[in-house]
Amino acid sequence: DTAVSQTPKYLVTQMGNDKSIKCEQNLGHDTMYWYKQDSKKFLKIMFSYNNKELIINETVPNRFSPKSPDKAHLNLHINSLELGDSAVYFCASSGGRAGTQYFGPGTRLLVL
Amino acid sequence: DAKTTQPPSMDCAEGRAANLPCNHSTISGNEYVYWYRQIHSQGPQYIIHGLKNNETNEMASLIITEDRKSSTLILPHATLRDTAVYYCIVQKMKTSYDKVIFGPGTSLSVIP
């Protein structure tokens, strides 16, 4: 069973388009995250949700809008895509007593 | 900025122990040391964590100095599949309200 899943795995699109990435976790965790890993491989947190409530919102352009319809899902919608948005986006979740984060396989976004 | 510093890269012979150091001199009393690794193109994977005592699990051992300002991750018998980027981070146990910062990590190459 996949603990944290993301769709799609690959996303190639043109500048200016709007796209969404979906994330689902079946671990029963309360907290979910979105991270961005750029070409230099730095992993940076973008958002954190706890029980569907936005907790952490890093300095991210407002073109990025996360949505958590329920505890098990955290989607990321990106408007007006730019070349600099090209990166790998990872979803993660954590819960329980330990703060261990479980990461999804990543979504590789390429903006042309 | 990351709260930890790690060497950018290390080599280890297959079958030997890999000892990965991490400095976290500004760690606070309620912060834990966590280790993750990222095998090429995959999502980061949890390895181990600890507060002040040494810890061991099926993957690795974690040695934390008495003053808690540094730690060492030990992979007792490195294999080629252990080639990855290893991240040392400090975080409070409950991560919901704590921005976890990943540094560049240590790129470990296990050599046949």
Coordinates of N, CA and C in Angstrom, one line a residue:
Chain A
D1 N 0.8 -1.2 0.0 CA 0.0 0.0 0.0 C 0.9 1.2 0.0
T2 N 0.6 2.2 -0.9 CA 1.3 3.4 -0.9 C 0.9 4.3 0.2
A3 N 1.8 4.8 1.0 CA 1.4 5.7 2.1 C 1.1 7.1 1.7
V4 N 2.0 7.7 0.9 CA 1.7 9.0 0.4 C 1.8 9.0 -1.1
S5 N 0.8 9.3 -1.8 CA 0.8 9.2 -3.3 C 0.5 10.6 -3.9
Q6 N 1.1 10.8 -5.0 CA 1.0 12.1 -5.7 C 0.6 11.8 -7.2
T7 N -0.2 12.6 -7.7 CA -0.5 12.6 -9.2 C -0.5 14.0 -9.7
P8 N 0.0 14.2 -11.0 CA 0.7 13.2 -11.8 C 2.2 13.0 -11.3
K9 N 2.8 12.1 -11.9 CA 4.3 11.9 -11.6 C 5.1 12.9 -12.4
Y10 N 4.7 13.1 -13.6 CA 5.3 14.1 -14.5 C 4.3 15.0 -15.1
L11 N 4.7 16.3 -15.2 CA 3.8 17.3 -15.7 C 4.6 18.3 -16.6
V12 N 4.3 18.3 -17.9 CA 5.0 19.2 -18.8 C 3.9 20.1 -19.4
T13 N 4.2 21.4 -19.3 CA 3.1 22.4 -19.7 C 3.8 23.7 -20.2
Q14 N 3.0 24.5 -20.8 CA 3.4 25.8 -21.3 C 3.3 26.9 -20.3
M15 N 4.1 27.9 -20.4 CA 4.0 29.1 -19.6 C 2.6 29.6 -19.7
G16 N 2.1 30.1 -18.5 CA 0.8 30.8 -18.5 C -0.3 29.8 -18.2
N17 N -0.1 28.5 -18.3 CA -1.1 27.6 -18.0 C -1.4 27.5 -16.5
D18 N -2.5 26.9 -16.2 CA -2.9 26.6 -14.8 C -2.9 25.1 -14.6
K19 N -2.3 24.6 -13.6 CA -2.2 23.1 -13.3 C -2.4 22.8 -11.9
S20 N -2.8 21.6 -11.6 CA -3.0 21.1 -10.2 C -2.2 19.8 -10.0
I21 N -1.7 19.7 -8.8 CA -1.0 18.4 -8.4 C -1.8 17.9 -7.1
K22 N -2.1 16.6 -7.1 CA -2.9 16.1 -6.1 C -2.0 15.2 -5.1
C23 N -2.4 15.2 -3.9 CA -1.7 14.4 -2.9 C -2.7 13.7 -2.0
E24 N -2.4 12.4 -1.7 CA -3.3 11.7 -0.8 C -2.4 10.8 0.2
Q25 N -2.8 10.8 1.4 CA -2.1 9.9 2.4 C -3.1 9.0 3.1
N26 N -2.7 7.8 3.3 CA -3.5 6.8 3.9 C -3.0 6.4 5.3
L27 N -2.2 7.3 5.9 CA -1.6 7.0 7.2 C -2.4 7.5 8.4
G28 N -3.5 8.2 8.1 CA -4.3 8.8 9.2 C -3.6 10.0 9.8
H29 N -2.6 10.6 9.2 CA -1.9 11.7 9.7 C -2.8 13.0 9.7
D30 N -2.5 13.9 10.7 CA -3.2 15.2 10.8 C -2.5 16.3 9.9
T31 N -1.2 16.1 9.7 CA -0.5 17.2 9.1 C 0.1 16.8 7.7
M32 N -0.1 17.7 6.8 CA 0.4 17.5 5.4 C 1.2 18.7 5.0
Y33 N 2.1 18.5 4.0 CA 3.0 19.5 3.6 C 3.2 19.5 2.1
W34 N 3.6 20.6 1.5 CA 4.2 20.7 0.2 C 5.6 21.3 0.3
Y35 N 6.5 20.6 -0.4 CA 7.9 21.0 -0.5 C 8.2 21.2 -2.0
K36 N 9.1 22.1 -2.3 CA 9.7 22.3 -3.6 C 11.2 22.0 -3.6
Q37 N 11.6 21.2 -4.6 CA 13.0 20.9 -4.7 C 13.5 21.4 -6.1
D38 N 14.3 22.4 -6.1 CA 14.7 23.0 -7.4 C 15.9 22.3 -8.0
S39 N 16.4 22.9 -9.1 CA 17.5 22.2 -9.8 C 18.8 22.1 -9.0
K40 N 18.9 22.9 -8.0 CA 20.1 22.8 -7.1 C 19.8 21.8 -6.0
K41 N 18.7 21.2 -6.0 CA 18.4 20.1 -5.1 C 18.0 20.6 -3.6
F42 N 17.9 21.9 -3.4 CA 17.5 22.3 -2.1 C 16.0 22.0 -1.9
L43 N 15.7 21.4 -0.8 CA 14.3 21.1 -0.4 C 13.7 22.1 0.5
K44 N 12.7 22.9 0.0 CA 12.2 24.0 0.7 C 10.7 23.8 1.0
I45 N 10.3 24.0 2.2 CA 8.9 23.9 2.6 C 8.1 25.1 2.0
M46 N 6.9 24.7 1.5 CA 6.0 25.8 0.9 C 4.8 26.0 1.8
F47 N 4.2 24.9 2.2 CA 2.9 25.0 3.0 C 2.9 23.8 3.9
S48 N 2.1 24.1 5.0 CA 1.9 23.0 6.0 C 0.4 23.2 6.4
Y49 N -0.3 22.1 6.4 CA -1.7 22.0 6.8 C -1.9 21.1 8.0
N50 N -2.6 21.5 9.0 CA -3.0 20.6 10.1 C -4.5 20.5 10.2
N51 N -5.0 19.3 10.1 CA -6.5 19.2 10.2 C -7.2 20.2 9.2
K52 N -6.7 20.2 8.0 CA -7.3 21.1 7.0 C -7.1 22.6 7.2
E53 N -6.3 22.9 8.2 CA -6.1 24.3 8.5 C -4.7 24.7 8.1
L54 N -4.5 25.8 7.3 CA -3.2 26.3 6.9 C -2.4 26.8 8.1
I55 N -1.2 26.2 8.3 CA -0.4 26.5 9.4 C 0.8 27.3 9.0
I56 N 1.5 26.8 8.0 CA 2.8 27.4 7.5 C 2.5 27.8 6.1
N57 N 2.8 29.0 5.8 CA 2.7 29.5 4.4 C 4.0 30.4 4.2
E58 N 5.0 29.7 3.6 CA 6.2 30.4 3.3 C 6.1 31.4 2.2
T59 N 7.1 32.2 2.0 CA 7.1 33.2 1.0 C 6.9 32.6 -0.4
V60 N 5.7 32.3 -0.7 CA 5.4 31.7 -2.0 C 4.5 32.6 -2.8
P61 N 4.7 32.8 -4.1 CA 3.8 33.6 -4.8 C 2.3 33.2 -4.7
N62 N 1.4 34.2 -4.7 CA 0.0 33.8 -4.5 C -0.6 33.1 -5.7
R63 N 0.3 32.8 -6.7 CA -0.2 32.0 -7.8 C -0.3 30.5 -7.3
F64 N 0.3 30.2 -6.2 CA 0.3 28.9 -5.6 C -0.8 28.9 -4.6
S65 N -1.8 28.0 -4.7 CA -2.9 27.9 -3.8 C -3.1 26.5 -3.4
P66 N -2.8 26.1 -2.1 CA -3.1 24.8 -1.6 C -4.5 24.7 -1.2
K67 N -5.0 23.5 -1.3 CA -6.4 23.2 -0.8 C -6.4 21.8 -0.2
S68 N -7.1 21.8 1.0 CA -7.2 20.5 1.7 C -8.6 20.2 1.9
P69 N -9.2 19.4 1.1 CA -10.6 19.1 1.2 C -10.9 18.2 2.4
D70 N -10.0 17.4 2.8 CA -10.1 16.6 4.1 C -8.7 16.3 4.5
K71 N -8.6 15.7 5.7 CA -7.3 15.4 6.3 C -6.4 14.6 5.4
A72 N -6.9 13.7 4.6 CA -6.1 12.8 3.8 C -5.6 13.4 2.5
H73 N -6.1 14.6 2.2 CA -5.8 15.1 0.8 C -5.3 16.6 1.0
L74 N -4.2 16.8 0.2 CA -3.7 18.2 0.1 C -3.3 18.4 -1.4
N75 N -4.0 19.3 -2.0 CA -3.8 19.5 -3.4 C -3.1 20.9 -3.6
L76 N -2.4 21.0 -4.7 CA -1.6 22.3 -5.0 C -2.0 22.8 -6.4
H77 N -2.6 23.9 -6.4 CA -3.0 24.5 -7.7 C -2.1 25.7 -8.0
I78 N -1.6 25.7 -9.2 CA -0.7 26.7 -9.6 C -1.2 27.5 -10.8
N79 N -1.4 28.8 -10.7 CA -1.9 29.6 -11.8 C -0.8 30.3 -12.5
S80 N -1.0 30.5 -13.8 CA -0.1 31.3 -14.6 C 1.4 30.8 -14.5
L81 N 1.6 29.6 -14.8 CA 2.9 29.0 -14.6 C 4.0 29.7 -15.3
E82 N 5.1 29.8 -14.6 CA 6.3 30.5 -15.1 C 7.5 29.5 -15.2
L83 N 8.5 29.9 -16.0 CA 9.6 29.0 -16.2 C 10.3 28.6 -14.8
G84 N 10.3 29.5 -13.9 CA 11.0 29.3 -12.6 C 10.2 28.3 -11.7
D85 N 9.0 28.0 -12.1 CA 8.2 27.0 -11.3 C 8.7 25.6 -11.6
S86 N 9.5 25.4 -12.6 CA 10.0 24.0 -12.9 C 10.8 23.5 -11.8
A87 N 10.4 22.4 -11.3 CA 11.0 21.8 -10.1 C 10.3 20.4 -9.8
V88 N 10.8 19.8 -8.8 CA 10.1 18.6 -8.3 C 9.3 19.0 -7.0
Y89 N 8.1 18.7 -7.0 CA 7.2 19.1 -5.8 C 6.9 17.8 -5.1
F90 N 7.2 17.8 -3.8 CA 7.0 16.7 -2.9 C 5.9 17.0 -1.9
C91 N 5.0 16.1 -1.7 CA 4.0 16.1 -0.7 C 4.5 15.2 0.5
A92 N 4.2 15.6 1.7 CA 4.6 14.8 2.9 C 3.5 14.9 3.9
S93 N 3.5 13.9 4.8 CA 2.6 13.9 5.9 C 3.3 13.5 7.2
S94 N 2.8 13.9 8.3 CA 3.3 13.5 9.6 C 2.1 13.5 10.6
G95 N 2.3 12.7 11.7 CA 1.3 12.5 12.7 C 1.7 11.7 13.8
G96 N 0.8 11.6 14.8 CA 1.2 10.7 15.9 C 2.2 11.4 16.8
R97 N 2.8 10.7 17.6 CA 3.7 11.2 18.6 C 5.0 11.7 18.0
A98 N 5.5 10.9 17.1 CA 6.8 11.3 16.5 C 6.5 12.3 15.3
G99 N 7.5 13.1 15.1 CA 7.4 14.1 14.0 C 7.9 13.6 12.7
T100 N 8.0 12.3 12.5 CA 8.5 11.8 11.3 C 7.7 12.2 10.1
Q101 N 8.3 12.6 9.1 CA 7.6 13.0 7.8 C 7.7 11.8 6.8
Y102 N 6.6 11.5 6.2 CA 6.6 10.5 5.1 C 6.3 11.3 3.8
F103 N 7.2 11.1 2.9 CA 7.2 11.8 1.6 C 6.6 11.0 0.5
G104 N 5.9 11.7 -0.4 CA 5.5 11.1 -1.6 C 6.6 10.9 -2.6
P105 N 6.3 10.4 -3.8 CA 7.4 10.1 -4.8 C 7.7 11.4 -5.6
G106 N 7.0 12.4 -5.5 CA 7.3 13.7 -6.2 C 6.6 13.8 -7.5
T107 N 6.4 15.1 -7.9 CA 5.8 15.4 -9.2 C 6.8 16.3 -9.9
R108 N 7.3 15.8 -11.0 CA 8.3 16.6 -11.8 C 7.6 17.5 -12.8
L109 N 7.6 18.8 -12.5 CA 7.0 19.8 -13.3 C 8.0 20.5 -14.2
L110 N 7.7 20.5 -15.4 CA 8.6 21.2 -16.4 C 7.7 22.2 -17.1
V111 N 8.1 23.5 -17.0 CA 7.3 24.6 -17.7 C 8.2 25.0 -18.9
L112 N 7.5 25.0 -20.1 CA 8.3 25.3 -21.3 C 7.9 26.7 -21.8
Chain B
D1 N 17.7 29.8 6.9 CA 18.9 29.0 6.9 C 18.8 27.7 7.7
A2 N 19.4 26.6 7.2 CA 19.4 25.4 7.9 C 20.1 25.5 9.3
K3 N 19.6 24.8 10.3 CA 20.2 24.8 11.6 C 21.3 23.8 11.7
T4 N 21.6 23.1 10.7 CA 22.7 22.1 10.7 C 23.7 22.3 9.6
T5 N 24.9 21.8 9.9 CA 25.9 21.8 8.8 C 26.4 20.4 8.6
Q6 N 26.6 20.0 7.4 CA 27.1 18.7 7.0 C 28.2 18.8 5.9
P7 N 29.1 17.9 5.9 CA 30.0 17.9 4.7 C 29.2 17.7 3.4
P8 N 29.6 18.3 2.3 CA 28.8 18.2 1.1 C 28.9 16.8 0.5
S9 N 30.0 16.1 0.7 CA 30.1 14.8 0.1 C 31.0 13.9 0.9
M10 N 30.8 12.6 0.7 CA 31.7 11.6 1.4 C 31.7 10.3 0.5
D11 N 32.7 9.6 0.6 CA 32.8 8.3 -0.1 C 33.0 7.2 1.0
C12 N 32.5 6.0 0.7 CA 32.6 4.9 1.6 C 32.7 3.6 0.8
A13 N 33.6 2.7 1.2 CA 33.8 1.5 0.5 C 32.6 0.5 0.9
E14 N 32.2 -0.2 -0.1 CA 31.1 -1.2 0.2 C 31.5 -2.1 1.3
G15 N 30.5 -2.4 2.2 CA 30.8 -3.3 3.3 C 31.4 -2.6 4.5
R16 N 31.9 -1.4 4.3 CA 32.5 -0.7 5.5 C 31.4 0.1 6.1
A17 N 31.7 0.6 7.3 CA 30.8 1.5 8.0 C 30.9 2.9 7.5
A18 N 29.7 3.5 7.2 CA 29.7 4.9 6.8 C 29.3 5.8 8.0
N19 N 30.2 6.7 8.3 CA 29.9 7.6 9.4 C 29.7 9.0 8.9
L20 N 28.5 9.5 9.0 CA 28.1 10.8 8.5 C 27.9 11.8 9.7
P21 N 28.8 12.8 9.7 CA 28.7 13.8 10.8 C 27.7 14.9 10.5
C22 N 27.2 15.5 11.6 CA 26.3 16.7 11.5 C 26.6 17.6 12.7
N23 N 26.7 18.9 12.4 CA 26.8 19.9 13.5 C 25.5 20.6 13.7
H24 N 25.0 20.7 14.9 CA 23.8 21.5 15.2 C 24.0 22.2 16.5
S25 N 25.0 23.1 16.5 CA 25.4 23.8 17.7 C 24.3 24.7 18.4
T26 N 23.3 25.1 17.6 CA 22.3 26.0 18.2 C 21.0 25.2 18.5
I27 N 21.1 23.9 18.6 CA 19.9 23.1 18.9 C 19.3 23.5 20.3
S28 N 18.0 23.5 20.4 CA 17.4 23.9 21.6 C 16.9 22.6 22.3
G29 N 16.6 22.8 23.6 CA 16.3 21.6 24.5 C 15.2 20.8 24.0
N30 N 14.2 21.3 23.3 CA 13.1 20.5 22.9 C 13.1 20.1 21.4
E31 N 14.3 20.2 20.8 CA 14.5 19.8 19.4 C 15.2 18.5 19.3
Y32 N 14.7 17.7 18.4 CA 15.2 16.4 18.1 C 16.1 16.4 16.9
V33 N 17.0 15.5 16.8 CA 17.8 15.3 15.6 C 17.2 14.2 14.7
Y34 N 16.9 14.6 13.5 CA 16.3 13.6 12.6 C 17.2 13.4 11.4
W35 N 17.3 12.2 10.9 CA 18.0 11.9 9.7 C 17.1 11.4 8.6
Y36 N 17.2 11.9 7.4 CA 16.5 11.4 6.2 C 17.5 11.1 5.1
R37 N 17.1 10.4 4.2 CA 18.0 10.2 3.0 C 17.1 10.3 1.7
Q38 N 17.7 10.7 0.6 CA 17.0 10.8 -0.6 C 17.8 10.1 -1.7
I39 N 17.3 9.0 -2.1 CA 17.9 8.2 -3.2 C 17.5 8.9 -4.5
H40 N 18.4 9.0 -5.4 CA 18.2 9.7 -6.7 C 16.7 9.6 -7.2
S41 N 16.1 10.8 -7.3 CA 14.8 11.0 -7.9 C 13.6 10.5 -7.1
Q42 N 13.9 10.0 -5.9 CA 12.8 9.5 -5.0 C 12.5 10.6 -3.9
G43 N 11.4 10.4 -3.2 CA 11.1 11.3 -2.1 C 12.0 10.9 -0.9
P44 N 12.3 11.9 -0.1 CA 13.1 11.6 1.1 C 12.5 10.5 2.0
Q45 N 13.4 9.8 2.6 CA 13.0 8.6 3.4 C 13.5 8.8 4.8
Y46 N 12.7 8.6 5.8 CA 13.1 8.7 7.2 C 14.0 7.6 7.5
I47 N 15.1 7.9 8.3 CA 16.0 6.9 8.8 C 15.9 6.7 10.3
I48 N 16.1 7.7 11.1 CA 16.2 7.6 12.5 C 16.1 9.0 13.1
H49 N 15.7 9.0 14.4 CA 15.8 10.3 15.1 C 16.1 10.0 16.6
G50 N 16.6 11.1 17.3 CA 16.9 11.0 18.7 C 16.9 12.3 19.4
L51 N 16.8 12.3 20.7 CA 16.9 13.5 21.5 C 18.2 13.7 22.1
K52 N 18.6 12.8 23.0 CA 20.0 12.9 23.6 C 20.6 11.5 23.8
N53 N 19.8 10.5 23.8 CA 20.4 9.1 23.9 C 20.8 8.6 22.5
N54 N 21.7 7.7 22.5 CA 22.0 7.0 21.2 C 20.9 6.1 20.8
E55 N 20.6 6.0 19.5 CA 19.5 5.3 19.0 C 20.0 4.3 17.9
T56 N 19.3 3.2 17.8 CA 19.6 2.2 16.8 C 18.4 1.6 16.3
N57 N 18.3 1.4 15.0 CA 17.2 0.7 14.4 C 17.7 -0.2 13.3
E58 N 16.9 -0.8 12.5 CA 17.3 -1.8 11.5 C 18.1 -1.1 10.4
M59 N 18.0 0.2 10.2 CA 18.7 0.9 9.2 C 20.0 1.5 9.6
A60 N 20.1 2.0 10.8 CA 21.3 2.8 11.2 C 21.3 3.0 12.7
S61 N 22.5 3.6 13.1 CA 22.6 4.0 14.5 C 22.9 5.5 14.5
L62 N 22.4 6.2 15.6 CA 22.6 7.6 15.7 C 23.3 7.8 17.0
I63 N 24.4 8.5 16.9 CA 25.2 8.9 18.1 C 25.1 10.4 18.3
I64 N 24.6 10.8 19.4 CA 24.5 12.2 19.8 C 25.5 12.6 20.9
T65 N 26.3 13.6 20.7 CA 27.2 14.0 21.7 C 26.5 14.4 23.0
E66 N 27.2 14.4 24.1 CA 26.6 14.7 25.4 C 26.1 16.2 25.4
D67 N 26.8 17.1 24.8 CA 26.3 18.5 24.7 C 25.3 18.7 23.6
R68 N 25.0 17.7 22.9 CA 24.0 17.7 21.8 C 24.3 18.6 20.7
K69 N 25.5 19.1 20.6 CA 25.8 20.0 19.5 C 26.2 19.3 18.2
S70 N 26.4 18.0 18.3 CA 26.7 17.3 17.0 C 26.2 15.9 17.1
S71 N 26.2 15.2 16.0 CA 25.7 13.8 16.0 C 26.4 13.1 14.8
T72 N 26.3 11.8 14.8 CA 26.9 11.0 13.7 C 25.9 9.9 13.4
L73 N 25.6 9.8 12.1 CA 24.8 8.7 11.6 C 25.7 7.6 11.2
I74 N 25.5 6.4 11.6 CA 26.3 5.3 11.2 C 25.5 4.3 10.4
L75 N 25.9 4.0 9.2 CA 25.4 2.9 8.5 C 26.4 1.7 8.6
P76 N 26.1 0.7 9.4 CA 27.2 -0.2 9.8 C 27.9 -1.0 8.6
H77 N 27.1 -1.4 7.6 CA 27.7 -2.1 6.5 C 27.1 -1.5 5.2
A78 N 27.8 -0.5 4.7 CA 27.2 0.2 3.6 C 27.1 -0.6 2.3
T79 N 26.0 -0.5 1.6 CA 25.9 -1.2 0.3 C 25.7 -0.2 -0.8
L80 N 25.7 -0.6 -2.0 CA 25.6 0.3 -3.1 C 24.3 1.0 -3.1
R81 N 23.3 0.4 -2.5 CA 21.9 1.0 -2.4 C 21.8 2.1 -1.4
D82 N 22.9 2.2 -0.6 CA 22.9 3.3 0.4 C 23.4 4.6 -0.2
T83 N 23.8 4.6 -1.5 CA 24.3 5.8 -2.2 C 23.1 6.8 -2.3
A84 N 23.2 7.9 -1.7 CA 22.1 8.9 -1.5 C 22.6 10.2 -0.9
V85 N 21.7 11.1 -0.9 CA 21.9 12.4 -0.1 C 21.3 12.2 1.2
Y86 N 22.1 12.4 2.3 CA 21.6 12.3 3.7 C 21.5 13.6 4.3
Y87 N 20.3 13.8 4.8 CA 19.9 15.1 5.5 C 19.8 14.9 7.0
C88 N 20.5 15.8 7.7 CA 20.4 15.9 9.1 C 19.6 17.2 9.4
I89 N 18.5 17.1 10.2 CA 17.7 18.2 10.5 C 17.3 18.2 12.0
V90 N 17.0 19.4 12.5 CA 16.5 19.5 13.9 C 15.1 20.0 13.9
Q91 N 14.3 19.4 14.7 CA 12.9 19.8 14.7 C 12.3 19.4 16.0
K92 N 11.2 20.2 16.4 CA 10.5 19.8 17.5 C 9.7 18.5 17.2
M93 N 9.3 17.8 18.2 CA 8.6 16.5 17.9 C 7.4 16.7 17.0
K94 N 6.5 17.6 17.4 CA 5.3 17.9 16.6 C 5.7 19.0 15.6
T95 N 5.6 18.6 14.3 CA 6.1 19.5 13.3 C 5.1 20.5 12.8
S96 N 3.8 20.3 13.2 CA 2.8 21.2 12.6 C 3.1 22.6 12.5
Y97 N 3.6 23.1 13.6 CA 3.8 24.6 13.7 C 5.3 24.9 13.7
D98 N 6.1 24.0 13.3 CA 7.5 24.2 13.3 C 8.0 24.0 11.9
K99 N 8.6 25.1 11.3 CA 9.1 25.0 9.9 C 10.4 24.2 9.9
V100 N 10.3 23.0 9.3 CA 11.5 22.2 9.2 C 12.3 22.6 8.0
I101 N 13.6 22.8 8.2 CA 14.5 23.3 7.2 C 15.5 22.2 6.8
F102 N 15.5 21.9 5.6 CA 16.5 20.9 5.0 C 17.6 21.7 4.4
G103 N 18.8 21.3 4.9 CA 20.0 21.9 4.3 C 20.4 21.1 3.0
P104 N 21.6 21.4 2.5 CA 22.0 20.7 1.2 C 22.3 19.2 1.5
G105 N 22.6 18.8 2.7 CA 22.9 17.4 3.0 C 24.2 16.9 2.6
T106 N 24.5 15.7 2.9 CA 25.8 15.0 2.5 C 25.5 14.0 1.4
S107 N 26.1 14.1 0.3 CA 26.0 13.2 -0.8 C 27.0 12.0 -0.5
L108 N 26.4 10.9 -0.2 CA 27.3 9.7 0.1 C 27.3 8.8 -1.1
S109 N 28.6 8.5 -1.5 CA 28.8 7.6 -2.6 C 29.4 6.3 -2.0
V110 N 28.7 5.2 -2.2 CA 29.3 3.9 -1.8 C 30.0 3.3 -3.0
I111 N 31.3 3.0 -2.8 CA 32.1 2.5 -3.9 C 32.3 1.0 -3.8
P112 N 32.2 0.3 -4.9 CA 32.4 -1.2 -4.9 C 33.8 -1.5 -4.5

